[in-house]
Tab-separated table of C-alpha atoms in Angstrom:
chain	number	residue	atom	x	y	z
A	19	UNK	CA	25.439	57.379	-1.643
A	20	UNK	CA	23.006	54.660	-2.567
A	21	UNK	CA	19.267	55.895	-2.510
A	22	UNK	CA	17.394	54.213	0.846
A	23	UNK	CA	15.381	50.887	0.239
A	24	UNK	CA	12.190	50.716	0.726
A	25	UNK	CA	11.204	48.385	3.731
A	26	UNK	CA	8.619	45.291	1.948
A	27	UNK	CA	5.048	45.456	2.220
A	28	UNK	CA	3.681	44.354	5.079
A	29	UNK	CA	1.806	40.871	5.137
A	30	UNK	CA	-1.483	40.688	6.459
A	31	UNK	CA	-2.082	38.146	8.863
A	32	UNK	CA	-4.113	35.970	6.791
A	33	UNK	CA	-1.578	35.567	4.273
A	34	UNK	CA	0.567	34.624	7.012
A	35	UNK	CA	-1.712	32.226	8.570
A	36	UNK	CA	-2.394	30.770	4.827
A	37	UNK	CA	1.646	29.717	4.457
A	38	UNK	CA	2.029	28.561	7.557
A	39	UNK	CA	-1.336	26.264	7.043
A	40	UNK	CA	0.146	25.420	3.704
A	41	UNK	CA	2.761	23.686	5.058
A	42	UNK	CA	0.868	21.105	7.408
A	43	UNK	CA	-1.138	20.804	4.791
A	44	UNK	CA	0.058	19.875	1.703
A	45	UNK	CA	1.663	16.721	4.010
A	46	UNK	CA	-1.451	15.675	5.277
A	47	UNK	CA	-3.092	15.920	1.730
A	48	UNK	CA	-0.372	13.396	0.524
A	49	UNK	CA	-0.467	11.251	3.665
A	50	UNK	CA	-4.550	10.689	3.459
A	51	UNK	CA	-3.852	10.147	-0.419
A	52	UNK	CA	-1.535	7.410	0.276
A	53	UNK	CA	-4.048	5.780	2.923
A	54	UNK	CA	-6.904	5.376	0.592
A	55	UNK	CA	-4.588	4.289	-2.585
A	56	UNK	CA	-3.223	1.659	-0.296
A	57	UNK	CA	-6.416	0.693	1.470
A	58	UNK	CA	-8.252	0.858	-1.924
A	59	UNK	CA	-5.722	-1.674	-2.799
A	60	UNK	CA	-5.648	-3.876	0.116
A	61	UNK	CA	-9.661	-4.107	-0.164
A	62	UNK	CA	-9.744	-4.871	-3.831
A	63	UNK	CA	-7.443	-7.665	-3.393
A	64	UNK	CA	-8.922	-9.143	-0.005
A	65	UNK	CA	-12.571	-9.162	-1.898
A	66	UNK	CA	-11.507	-10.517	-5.095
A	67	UNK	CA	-10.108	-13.286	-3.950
A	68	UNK	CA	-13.326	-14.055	-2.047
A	69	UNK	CA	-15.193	-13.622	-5.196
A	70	UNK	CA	-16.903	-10.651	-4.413
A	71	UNK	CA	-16.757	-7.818	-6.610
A	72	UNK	CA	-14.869	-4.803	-4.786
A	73	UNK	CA	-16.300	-2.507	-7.338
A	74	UNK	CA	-19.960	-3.514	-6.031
A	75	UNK	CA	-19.274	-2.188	-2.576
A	76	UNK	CA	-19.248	1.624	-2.646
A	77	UNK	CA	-17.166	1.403	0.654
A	78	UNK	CA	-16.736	4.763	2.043
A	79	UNK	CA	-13.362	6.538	1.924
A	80	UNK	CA	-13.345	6.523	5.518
A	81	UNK	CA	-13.784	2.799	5.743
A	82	UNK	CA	-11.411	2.263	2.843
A	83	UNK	CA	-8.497	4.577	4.786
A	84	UNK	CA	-9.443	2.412	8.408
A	85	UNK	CA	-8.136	-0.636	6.007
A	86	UNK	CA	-5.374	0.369	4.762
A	87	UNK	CA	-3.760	0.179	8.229
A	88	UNK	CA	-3.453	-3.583	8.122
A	89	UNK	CA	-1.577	-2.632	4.857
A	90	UNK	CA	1.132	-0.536	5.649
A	91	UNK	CA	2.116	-0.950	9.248
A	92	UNK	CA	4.809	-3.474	8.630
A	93	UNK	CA	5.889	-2.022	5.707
A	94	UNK	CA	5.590	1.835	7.873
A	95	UNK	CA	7.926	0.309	10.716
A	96	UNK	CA	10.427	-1.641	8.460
A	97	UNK	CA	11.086	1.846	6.712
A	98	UNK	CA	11.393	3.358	9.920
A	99	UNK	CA	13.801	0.980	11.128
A	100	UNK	CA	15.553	1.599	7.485
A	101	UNK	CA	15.526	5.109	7.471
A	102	UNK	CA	17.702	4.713	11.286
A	103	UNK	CA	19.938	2.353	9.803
A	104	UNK	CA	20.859	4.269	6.089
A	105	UNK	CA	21.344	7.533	8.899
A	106	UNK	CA	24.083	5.609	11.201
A	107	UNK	CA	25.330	4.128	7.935
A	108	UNK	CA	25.791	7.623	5.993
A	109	UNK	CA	27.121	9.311	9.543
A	110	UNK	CA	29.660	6.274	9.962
A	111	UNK	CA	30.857	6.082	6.613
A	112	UNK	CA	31.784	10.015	6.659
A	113	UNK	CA	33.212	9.871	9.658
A	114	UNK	CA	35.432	6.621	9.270
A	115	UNK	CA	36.199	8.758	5.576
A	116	UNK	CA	36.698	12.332	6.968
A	117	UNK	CA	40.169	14.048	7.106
A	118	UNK	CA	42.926	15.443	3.893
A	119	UNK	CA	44.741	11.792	4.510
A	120	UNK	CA	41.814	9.540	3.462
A	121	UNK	CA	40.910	12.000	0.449
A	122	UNK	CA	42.290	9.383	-2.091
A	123	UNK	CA	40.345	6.666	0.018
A	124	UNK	CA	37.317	8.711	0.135
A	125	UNK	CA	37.415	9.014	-3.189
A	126	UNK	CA	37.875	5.655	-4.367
A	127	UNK	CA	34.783	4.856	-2.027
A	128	UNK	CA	32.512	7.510	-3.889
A	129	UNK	CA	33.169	5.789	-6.987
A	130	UNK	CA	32.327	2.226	-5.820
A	131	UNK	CA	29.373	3.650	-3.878
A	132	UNK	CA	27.737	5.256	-7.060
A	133	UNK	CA	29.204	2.135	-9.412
A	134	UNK	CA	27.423	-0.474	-7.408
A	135	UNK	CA	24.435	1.962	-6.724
A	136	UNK	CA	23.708	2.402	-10.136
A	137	UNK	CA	24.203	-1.546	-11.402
A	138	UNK	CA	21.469	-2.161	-8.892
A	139	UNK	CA	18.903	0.522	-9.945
A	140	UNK	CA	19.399	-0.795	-13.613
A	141	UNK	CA	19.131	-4.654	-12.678
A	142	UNK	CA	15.257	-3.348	-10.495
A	143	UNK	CA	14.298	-1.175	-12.609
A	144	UNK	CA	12.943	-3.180	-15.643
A	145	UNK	CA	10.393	-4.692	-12.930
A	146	UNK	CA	8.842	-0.903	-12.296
A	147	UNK	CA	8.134	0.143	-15.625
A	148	UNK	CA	7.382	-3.022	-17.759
A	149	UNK	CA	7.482	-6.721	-17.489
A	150	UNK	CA	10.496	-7.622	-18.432
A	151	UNK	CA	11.585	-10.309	-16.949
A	152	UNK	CA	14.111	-10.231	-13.923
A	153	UNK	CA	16.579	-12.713	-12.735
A	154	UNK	CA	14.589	-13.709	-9.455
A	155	UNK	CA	12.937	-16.324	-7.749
A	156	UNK	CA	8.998	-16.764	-9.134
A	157	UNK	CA	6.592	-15.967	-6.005
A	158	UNK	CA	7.524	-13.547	-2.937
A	159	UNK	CA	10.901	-12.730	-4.279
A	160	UNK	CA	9.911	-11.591	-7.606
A	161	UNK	CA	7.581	-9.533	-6.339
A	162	UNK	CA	9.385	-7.293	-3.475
A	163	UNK	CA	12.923	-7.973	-4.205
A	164	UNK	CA	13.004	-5.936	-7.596
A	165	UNK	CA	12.000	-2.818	-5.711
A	166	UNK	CA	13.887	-3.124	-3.146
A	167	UNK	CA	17.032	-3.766	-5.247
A	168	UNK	CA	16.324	-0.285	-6.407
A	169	UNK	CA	15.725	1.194	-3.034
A	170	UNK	CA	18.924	-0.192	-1.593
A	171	UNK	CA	20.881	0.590	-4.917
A	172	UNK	CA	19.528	4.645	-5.021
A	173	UNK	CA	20.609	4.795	-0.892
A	174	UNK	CA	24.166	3.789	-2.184
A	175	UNK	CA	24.029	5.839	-4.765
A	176	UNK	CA	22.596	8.847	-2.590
A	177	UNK	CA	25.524	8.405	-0.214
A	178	UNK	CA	28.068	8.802	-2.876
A	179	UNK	CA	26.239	11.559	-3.806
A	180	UNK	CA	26.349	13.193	-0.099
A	181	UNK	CA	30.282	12.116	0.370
A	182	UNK	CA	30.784	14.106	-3.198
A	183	UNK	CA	28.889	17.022	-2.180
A	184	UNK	CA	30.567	16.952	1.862
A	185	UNK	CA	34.159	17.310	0.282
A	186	UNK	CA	36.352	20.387	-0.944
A	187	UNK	CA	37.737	18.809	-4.430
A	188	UNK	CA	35.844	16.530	-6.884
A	189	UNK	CA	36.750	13.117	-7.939
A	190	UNK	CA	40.397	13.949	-9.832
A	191	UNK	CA	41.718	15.903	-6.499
A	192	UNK	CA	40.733	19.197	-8.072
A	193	UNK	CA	38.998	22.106	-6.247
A	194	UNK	CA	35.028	21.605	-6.583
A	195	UNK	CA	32.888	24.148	-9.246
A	196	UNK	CA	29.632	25.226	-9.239
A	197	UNK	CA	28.850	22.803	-12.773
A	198	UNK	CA	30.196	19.982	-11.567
A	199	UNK	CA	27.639	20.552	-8.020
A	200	UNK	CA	24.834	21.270	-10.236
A	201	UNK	CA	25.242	17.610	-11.652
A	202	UNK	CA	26.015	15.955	-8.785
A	203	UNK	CA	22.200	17.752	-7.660
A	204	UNK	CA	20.659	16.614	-10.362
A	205	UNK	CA	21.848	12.551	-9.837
A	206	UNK	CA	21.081	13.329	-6.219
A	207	UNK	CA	17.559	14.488	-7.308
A	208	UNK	CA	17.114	11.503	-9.989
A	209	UNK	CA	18.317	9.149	-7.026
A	210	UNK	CA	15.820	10.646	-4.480
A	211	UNK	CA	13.040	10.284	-7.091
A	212	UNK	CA	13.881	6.083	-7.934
A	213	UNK	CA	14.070	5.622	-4.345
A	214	UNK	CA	10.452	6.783	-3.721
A	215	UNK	CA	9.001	5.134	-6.904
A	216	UNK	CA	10.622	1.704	-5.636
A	217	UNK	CA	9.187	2.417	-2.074
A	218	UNK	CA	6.112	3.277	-3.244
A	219	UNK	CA	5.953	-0.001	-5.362
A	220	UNK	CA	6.757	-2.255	-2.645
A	221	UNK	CA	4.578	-1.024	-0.663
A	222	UNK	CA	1.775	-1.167	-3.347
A	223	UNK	CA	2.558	-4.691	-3.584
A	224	UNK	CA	2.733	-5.601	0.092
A	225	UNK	CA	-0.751	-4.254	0.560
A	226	UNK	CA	-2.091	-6.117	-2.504
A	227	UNK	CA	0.061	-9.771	-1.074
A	228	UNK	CA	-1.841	-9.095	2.487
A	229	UNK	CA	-5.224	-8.276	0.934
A	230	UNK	CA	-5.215	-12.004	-0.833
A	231	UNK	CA	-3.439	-13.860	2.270
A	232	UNK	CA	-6.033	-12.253	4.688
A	233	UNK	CA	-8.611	-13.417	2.557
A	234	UNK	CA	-7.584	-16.996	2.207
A	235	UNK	CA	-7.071	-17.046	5.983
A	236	UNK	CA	-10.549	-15.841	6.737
A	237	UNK	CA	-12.070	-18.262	4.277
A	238	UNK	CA	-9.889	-20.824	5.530
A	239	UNK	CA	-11.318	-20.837	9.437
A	240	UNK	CA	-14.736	-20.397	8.079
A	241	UNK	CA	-14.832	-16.598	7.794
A	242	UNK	CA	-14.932	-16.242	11.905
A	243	UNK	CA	-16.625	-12.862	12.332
A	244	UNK	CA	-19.004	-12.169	9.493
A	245	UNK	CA	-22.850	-12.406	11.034
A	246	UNK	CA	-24.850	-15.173	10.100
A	247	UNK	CA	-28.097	-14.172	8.460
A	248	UNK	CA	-31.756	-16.143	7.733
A	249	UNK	CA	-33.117	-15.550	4.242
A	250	UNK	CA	-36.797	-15.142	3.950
A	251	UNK	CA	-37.619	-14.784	0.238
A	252	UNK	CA	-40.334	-14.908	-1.696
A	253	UNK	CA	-39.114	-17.128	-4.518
A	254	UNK	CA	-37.028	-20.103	-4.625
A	255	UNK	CA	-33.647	-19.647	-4.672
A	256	UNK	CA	-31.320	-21.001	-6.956
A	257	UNK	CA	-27.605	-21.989	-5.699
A	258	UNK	CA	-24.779	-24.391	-4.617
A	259	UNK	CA	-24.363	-23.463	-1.431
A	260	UNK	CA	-24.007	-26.232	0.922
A	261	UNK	CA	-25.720	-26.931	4.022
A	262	UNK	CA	-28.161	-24.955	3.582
A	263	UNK	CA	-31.716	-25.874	5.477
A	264	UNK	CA	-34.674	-24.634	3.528
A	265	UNK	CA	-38.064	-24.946	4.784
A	266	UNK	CA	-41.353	-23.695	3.693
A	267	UNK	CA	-43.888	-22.347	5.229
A	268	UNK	CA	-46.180	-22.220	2.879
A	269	UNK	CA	-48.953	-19.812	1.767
A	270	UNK	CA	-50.522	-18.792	5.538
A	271	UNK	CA	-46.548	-17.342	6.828
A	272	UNK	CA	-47.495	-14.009	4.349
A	273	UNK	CA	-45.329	-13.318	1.076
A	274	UNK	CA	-42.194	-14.205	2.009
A	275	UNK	CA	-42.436	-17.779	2.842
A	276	UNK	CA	-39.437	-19.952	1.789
A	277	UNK	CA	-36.635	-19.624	4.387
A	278	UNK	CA	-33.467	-20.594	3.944
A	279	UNK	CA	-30.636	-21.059	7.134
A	280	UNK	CA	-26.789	-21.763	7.385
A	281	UNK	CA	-25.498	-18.474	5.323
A	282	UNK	CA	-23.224	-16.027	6.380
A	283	UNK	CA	-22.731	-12.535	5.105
A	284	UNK	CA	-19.707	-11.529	3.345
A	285	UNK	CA	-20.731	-8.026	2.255
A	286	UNK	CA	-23.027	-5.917	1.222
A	287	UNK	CA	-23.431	-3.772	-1.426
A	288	UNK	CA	-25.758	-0.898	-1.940
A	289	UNK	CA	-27.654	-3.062	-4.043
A	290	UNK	CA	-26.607	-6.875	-3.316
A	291	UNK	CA	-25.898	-9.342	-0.638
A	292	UNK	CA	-22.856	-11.724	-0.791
A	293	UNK	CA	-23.105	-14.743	1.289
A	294	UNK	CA	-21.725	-17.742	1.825
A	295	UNK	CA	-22.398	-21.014	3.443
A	296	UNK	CA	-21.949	-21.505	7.489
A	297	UNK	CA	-18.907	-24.593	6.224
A	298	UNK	CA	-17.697	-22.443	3.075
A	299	UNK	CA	-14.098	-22.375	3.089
A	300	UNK	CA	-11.594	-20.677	0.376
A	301	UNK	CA	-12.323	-20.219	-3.130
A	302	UNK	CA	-16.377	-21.795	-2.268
A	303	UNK	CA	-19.119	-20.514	-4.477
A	304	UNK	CA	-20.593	-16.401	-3.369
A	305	UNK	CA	-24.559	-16.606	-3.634
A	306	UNK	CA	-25.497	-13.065	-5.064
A	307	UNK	CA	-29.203	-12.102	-3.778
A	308	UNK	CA	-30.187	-8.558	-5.180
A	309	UNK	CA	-31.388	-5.722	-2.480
A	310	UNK	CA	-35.024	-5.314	-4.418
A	311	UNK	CA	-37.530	-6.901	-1.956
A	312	UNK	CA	-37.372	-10.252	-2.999
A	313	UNK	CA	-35.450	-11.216	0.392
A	314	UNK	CA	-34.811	-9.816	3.588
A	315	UNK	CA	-32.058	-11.134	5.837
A	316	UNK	CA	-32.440	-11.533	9.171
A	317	UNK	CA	-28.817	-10.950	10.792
A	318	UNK	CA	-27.127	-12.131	13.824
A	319	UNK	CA	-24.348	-11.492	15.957
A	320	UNK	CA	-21.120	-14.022	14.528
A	321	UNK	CA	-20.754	-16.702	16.799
């Protein structure tokens, strides 16, 4: 007769409370981490191509996070709308495939699954890791369709991998075994982890595309929305903005006595103002004026 186990320890409930918390969050740790590294991208790119250095800004990471949803809502509800399609895709294929008569059928399907799967993940992947170059288009199509090559080919793959692990015999008709599973895991696993690299990418990329054709846009319709400001500065300014009205007012007006109308402002750093001129349009000159006292900017609601 086999001695009595002993019944575990109990928990306490903070330990309890601690796993459960755990699991909410260690997703919402990754999920905030993913805003900010795609709104840190999307604002780097959008002031860059302004000319204003994103560095400079010392946005804060709540700002930076509140950005990043022009970034990824497209790309958010295309890979919803994926993620519905690969599930109807997997659950069709396995049903149209189920049943001891189609074995050879499902069989020959894994194989072409995983075949084609894997050409495509080695064709994409060269884009990911270096810069090789890739047989596609220059411009848009270079840039998202390498990634997404690999996403698509790792969800064929990963239903080969499903249909393989779903069935009672392996590829040659014989009964399944725990070695040949454990590899089968492991491409599963190796598939899983290409998809969300690729993914990742793309969406990377997306935000950084967006950040530059938001800018252009803005600049384009004459930045509609930044405030206009008045410079009053002590000193003459030096710059190429164009229509500009300066006027001075000479000794009497107090220190700061040369004023200078017609700029708007871009952004402002902790210790610099970007602006631009009231008819700047894309890729115009940024006047830099340093936050020290020299100037002070009177600003006003955009028209």
């Amino acid at each position: 007769m086999s001695a009595p186990q002993e019944p575990p320890p109990e928990r306490s409930p903070l330990a309890t409370f601690a796993e459960k918390a755990a699991y909410i969050a260690a997703p919402g740790t990754v999920a905030l981490g993913l805003l900010y590294y795609f709104g840190s991208v999307y604002v780097r790119e959008y002031y860059s191509a302004l000319g204003v250095v994103p560095e400079d800004l010392g946005m804060s990471v709540q700002n930076v996070m509140a950005s990043s949803t022009q970034a990824i809502f497209f790309p958010v509800c295309a890979l919803l709308v994926g993620g519905l399609i690969v599930f109807l895709f997997f659950g069709l294929v396995e049903r149209a495939l189920a049943g001891p008569r189609l074995a050879e059928r499902r069989r020959t399907a894994i194989i072409l699954l995983l075949a084609v799967g894997m050409a495509m993940v080695f064709v994409g992947s060269p884009a990911l890791f270096s810069d090789l170059t890739v047989p596609f288009l220059a411009g848009l199509p270079k840039v998202f369709l390498p990634a997404l090559l690999v996403a698509v080919g790792a969800t064929l793959g990963l239903c080969a991998v499903h249909l393989r692990l779903n069935q009672s015999t392996d590829l040659r008709g014989a009964p399944r075994s725990a070695e040949n599973d454990r590899v089968w895991l492991a491409v599963g696993a190796l598939l899983i982890g290409m998809l969300t690299i690729s993914l990742f990418f793309d969406m990377a990329q997306y935000a950084a595309v967006v950040g530059r054709s938001n800018a252009k846009h803005d600049a384009k319709r004459g930045y509609g929305g930044k405030p206009t400001v008045v410079v009053h500065s002590r000193v003459l300014l030096t710059h190429n903005a164009r229509d500009i009205k300066f006027k001075d007012y000479g000794t009497a007006s107090g220190p700061y006595r040369y004023q200078y109308r017609g700029f708007q402002l871009l952004a402002k750093a902790p210790t610099r103002f970007y602006l631009v001129s009231h008819r700047a349009r894309y890729r115009a000159g940024v006047v830099v004026l340093p936050d020290d006292g020299t100037v002070w900017l009177e600003i006003r609601a955009p028209k």
